Each structure stands twice: as C-alpha cells, then as structure tokens.
Coordinates of C-alpha atoms in Angstrom, one line a residue:
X212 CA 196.2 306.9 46.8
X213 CA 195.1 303.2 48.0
X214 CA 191.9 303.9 46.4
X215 CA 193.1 305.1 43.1
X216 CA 195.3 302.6 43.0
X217 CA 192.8 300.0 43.7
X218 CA 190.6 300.9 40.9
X219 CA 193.0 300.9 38.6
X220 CA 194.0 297.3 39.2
X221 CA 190.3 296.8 39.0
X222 CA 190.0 298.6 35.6
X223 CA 193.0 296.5 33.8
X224 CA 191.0 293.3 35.4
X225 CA 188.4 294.0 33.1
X226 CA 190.2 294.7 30.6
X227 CA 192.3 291.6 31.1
X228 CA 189.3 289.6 31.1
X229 CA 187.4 291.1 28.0
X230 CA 190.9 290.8 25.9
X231 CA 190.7 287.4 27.0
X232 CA 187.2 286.5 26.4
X233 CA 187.7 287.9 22.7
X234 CA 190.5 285.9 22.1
X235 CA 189.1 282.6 23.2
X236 CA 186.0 283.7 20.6
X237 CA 188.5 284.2 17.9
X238 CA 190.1 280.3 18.4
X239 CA 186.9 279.1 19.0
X240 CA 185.6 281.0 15.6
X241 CA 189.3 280.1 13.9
X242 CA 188.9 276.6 14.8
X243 CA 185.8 275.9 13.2
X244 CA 186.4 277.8 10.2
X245 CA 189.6 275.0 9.7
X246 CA 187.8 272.2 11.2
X247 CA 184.8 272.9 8.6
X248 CA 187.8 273.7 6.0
X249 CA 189.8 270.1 6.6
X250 CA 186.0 268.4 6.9
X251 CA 184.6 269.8 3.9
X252 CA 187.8 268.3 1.3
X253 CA 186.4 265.1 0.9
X254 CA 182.3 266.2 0.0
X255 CA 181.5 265.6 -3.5
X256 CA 179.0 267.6 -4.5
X257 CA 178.0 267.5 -8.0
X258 CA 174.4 269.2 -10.2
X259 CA 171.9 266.3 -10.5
X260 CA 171.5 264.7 -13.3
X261 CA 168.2 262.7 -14.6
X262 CA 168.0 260.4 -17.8
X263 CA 164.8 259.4 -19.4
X264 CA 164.3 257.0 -22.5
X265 CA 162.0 257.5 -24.2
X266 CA 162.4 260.1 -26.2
X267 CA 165.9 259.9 -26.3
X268 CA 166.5 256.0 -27.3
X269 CA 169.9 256.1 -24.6
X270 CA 170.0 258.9 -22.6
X271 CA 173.6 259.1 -20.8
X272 CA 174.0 262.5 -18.3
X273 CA 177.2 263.4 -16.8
X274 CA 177.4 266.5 -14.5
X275 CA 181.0 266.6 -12.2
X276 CA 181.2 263.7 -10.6
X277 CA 177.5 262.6 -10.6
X278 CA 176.1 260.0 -13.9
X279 CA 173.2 258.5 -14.9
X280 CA 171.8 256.5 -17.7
X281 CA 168.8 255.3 -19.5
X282 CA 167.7 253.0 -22.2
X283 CA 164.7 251.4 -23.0
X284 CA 163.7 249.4 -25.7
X285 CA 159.8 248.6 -26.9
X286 CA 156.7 249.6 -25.1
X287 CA 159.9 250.4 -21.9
X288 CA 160.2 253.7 -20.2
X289 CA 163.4 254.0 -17.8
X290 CA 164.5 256.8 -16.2
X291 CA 167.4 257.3 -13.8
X292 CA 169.0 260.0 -11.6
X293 CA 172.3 260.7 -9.7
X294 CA 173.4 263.4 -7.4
X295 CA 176.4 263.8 -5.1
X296 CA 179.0 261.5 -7.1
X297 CA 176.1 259.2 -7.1
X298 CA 176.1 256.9 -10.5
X299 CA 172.5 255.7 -11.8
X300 CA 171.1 253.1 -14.6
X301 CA 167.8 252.1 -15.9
X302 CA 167.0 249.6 -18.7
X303 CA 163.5 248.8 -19.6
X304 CA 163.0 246.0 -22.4
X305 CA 158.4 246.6 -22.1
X306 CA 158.3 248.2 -18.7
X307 CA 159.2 250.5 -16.3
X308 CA 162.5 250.7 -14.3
X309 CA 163.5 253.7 -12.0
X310 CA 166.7 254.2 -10.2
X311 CA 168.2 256.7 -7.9
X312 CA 171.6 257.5 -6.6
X313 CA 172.8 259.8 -4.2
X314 CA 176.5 259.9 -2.3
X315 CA 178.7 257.9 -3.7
X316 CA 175.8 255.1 -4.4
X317 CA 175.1 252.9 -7.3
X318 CA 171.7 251.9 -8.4
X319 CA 171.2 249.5 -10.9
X320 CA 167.1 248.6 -12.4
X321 CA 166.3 246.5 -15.2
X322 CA 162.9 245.4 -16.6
X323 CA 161.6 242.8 -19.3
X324 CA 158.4 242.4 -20.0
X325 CA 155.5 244.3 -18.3
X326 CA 157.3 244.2 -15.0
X327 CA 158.3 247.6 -12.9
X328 CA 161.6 247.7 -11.4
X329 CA 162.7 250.5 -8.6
X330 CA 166.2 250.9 -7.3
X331 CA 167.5 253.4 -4.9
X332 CA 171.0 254.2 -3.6
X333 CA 171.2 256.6 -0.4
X334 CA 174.1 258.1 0.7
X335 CA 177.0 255.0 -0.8
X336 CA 175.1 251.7 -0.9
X337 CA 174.7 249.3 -3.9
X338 CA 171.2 248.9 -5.2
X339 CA 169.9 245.9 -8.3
X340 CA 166.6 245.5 -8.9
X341 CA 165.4 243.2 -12.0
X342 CA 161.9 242.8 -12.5
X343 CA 160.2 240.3 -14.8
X344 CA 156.8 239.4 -16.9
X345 CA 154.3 242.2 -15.1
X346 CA 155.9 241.8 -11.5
X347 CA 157.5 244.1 -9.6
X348 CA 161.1 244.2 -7.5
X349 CA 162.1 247.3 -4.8
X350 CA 166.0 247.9 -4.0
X351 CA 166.9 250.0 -0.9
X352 CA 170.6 250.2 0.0
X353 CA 172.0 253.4 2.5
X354 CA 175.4 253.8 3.4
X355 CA 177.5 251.0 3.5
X356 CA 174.7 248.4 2.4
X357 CA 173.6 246.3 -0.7
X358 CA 170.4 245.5 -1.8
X359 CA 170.0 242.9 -4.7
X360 CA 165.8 242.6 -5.5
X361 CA 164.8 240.0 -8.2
X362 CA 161.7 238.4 -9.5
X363 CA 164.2 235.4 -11.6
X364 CA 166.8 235.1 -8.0
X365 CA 165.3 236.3 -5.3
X366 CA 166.4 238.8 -2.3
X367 CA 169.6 239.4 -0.6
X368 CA 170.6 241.9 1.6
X369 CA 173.8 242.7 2.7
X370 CA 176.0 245.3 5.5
X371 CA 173.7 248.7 7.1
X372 CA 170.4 249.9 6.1
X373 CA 169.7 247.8 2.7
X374 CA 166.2 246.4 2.1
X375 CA 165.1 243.8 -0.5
X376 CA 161.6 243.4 -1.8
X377 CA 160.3 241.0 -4.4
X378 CA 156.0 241.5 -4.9
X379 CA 155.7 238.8 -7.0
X380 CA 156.5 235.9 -4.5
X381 CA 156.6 238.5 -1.2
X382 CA 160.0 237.7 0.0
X383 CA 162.2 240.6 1.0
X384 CA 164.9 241.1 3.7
X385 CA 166.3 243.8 5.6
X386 CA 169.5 244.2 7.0
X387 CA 171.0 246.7 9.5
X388 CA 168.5 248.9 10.6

C-alpha cells in the first residue's frame, strides 16, 4: 500500500506541475496579447500617399491621417510623399524639390530657379530645405529633431538625429547622433 500510495502522490505531482506550467503559458501569452493591445492604441498607420506636379498643376493627397502636396510652377517638378501620419510638401518655381515624411514628420522643400531641393522627415522630425539659382540644399530630421537647409540662410540643426547640408557654400551640421 506504501507503494501505491507513493505513486500516486507522484502522479498528481506531475500533474500539478503540467497544470501549472500551462497556466503560467496562458499569462505569459494573455499578457502580451494586452501589452501589444494597450501599445498598439497610439500607432498611426495610414496608406501612403505621393504627389507629383507636373501633370497635375497642385496635386494635394490625403489618405487617413497621412498628406502630401505638390506644386510647381515653370520648367519645376516637385513631388512629395507621406506615410504614417506623416505630412509632406514640395514647391518648385524652375527646379526640382523632393520631400518625404514618415511618423508623425513634416517635410517641407522649396526651389526657385534651377536649384534641387530634398527634404526628409523620419519617424516625427521637422525637415525645410530651400534651394536657390542651380544649387542644391539636403534636410534630414529623425525623431525629435529639426533640420532647416538653405542656399539664401544657411544650416541649423536642432534636438536628435537632424542633419543640415547646403552644396553650394558646403556648410552643413549635424546634431544628435
């Protein structure tokens, strides 16, 4: 009887210990299913949008919470795009201006003249390039950073992961990385 008795007691141990091992997998499953769940509330994610001008003389996109525009004037071609609650804008008076947004960024490019203008938000920063008479201006800004590239005022950087570059004089910055 001893023996019957002891291998019974070792029977419900297992037992025991499997109920318990499935139950700890079921928190550990629950509790990222509600962690991803409360995480997830505050991600904007929106269909990208691109604007291009020409053909369309002002080209304005609006998908959710993502928005871009374009305008261009001329012998100008400007084109923009926005993803990801991201908000975009090109103007070209004679040459070329690109922007990009993603996150919750703002890039802003303008050209006049022959000049060729590139902006780029990643992820929340604050991007302006302006580019002048055939020269060309580069705007970098990631999360939490600003970027301000001009061939008329110069560079300025501002806050994480922003970069600045003006070709036709060579400054530039670079800030936070």
């Amino acid at each position: 009887m001893p023996t019957s008795s002891l291998f019974s007691n070792a029977t419900r141990s297992d037992r025991s210990s499997s109920r318990a091992t499935r139950f700890g997998a079921a928190v550990a499953v629950g509790a990222t299913i509600a962690a991803g769940a409360i995480l997830g509330t505050g991600v904007a994610s929106a269909a990208p949008v691109t604007c291009v001008s020409p053909p369309a003389a002002n080209d304005i996109q609006v998908s959710d919470t993502a928005s871009c525009g374009a305008k261009s004037t001329g012998a100008g071609v400007a084109t923009s795009s926005a993803s990801e609650s991201g908000t975009a804008v090109s103007v070209a008076d004679g040459g070329r201006s690109t922007s990009n947004a993603t996150g919750f960024g703002t890039a802003l490019s303008a050209v006049l003249g022959a000049g060729t203008s590139y902006s780029y938000s990643l992820g929340g920063g604050i991007s302006q390039s302006f580019a002048t008479n055939g020269a060309t201006s580069v705007a970098i800004a990631g999360y939490g950073g600003g970027a301000t590239a001009s061939t008329v005022t110069g560079v300025n950087c501002a806050g994480l992961n922003s970069f600045a570059l003006d070709l036709s004089t060579g400054r530039s910055c670079i800030a936070g990385l």
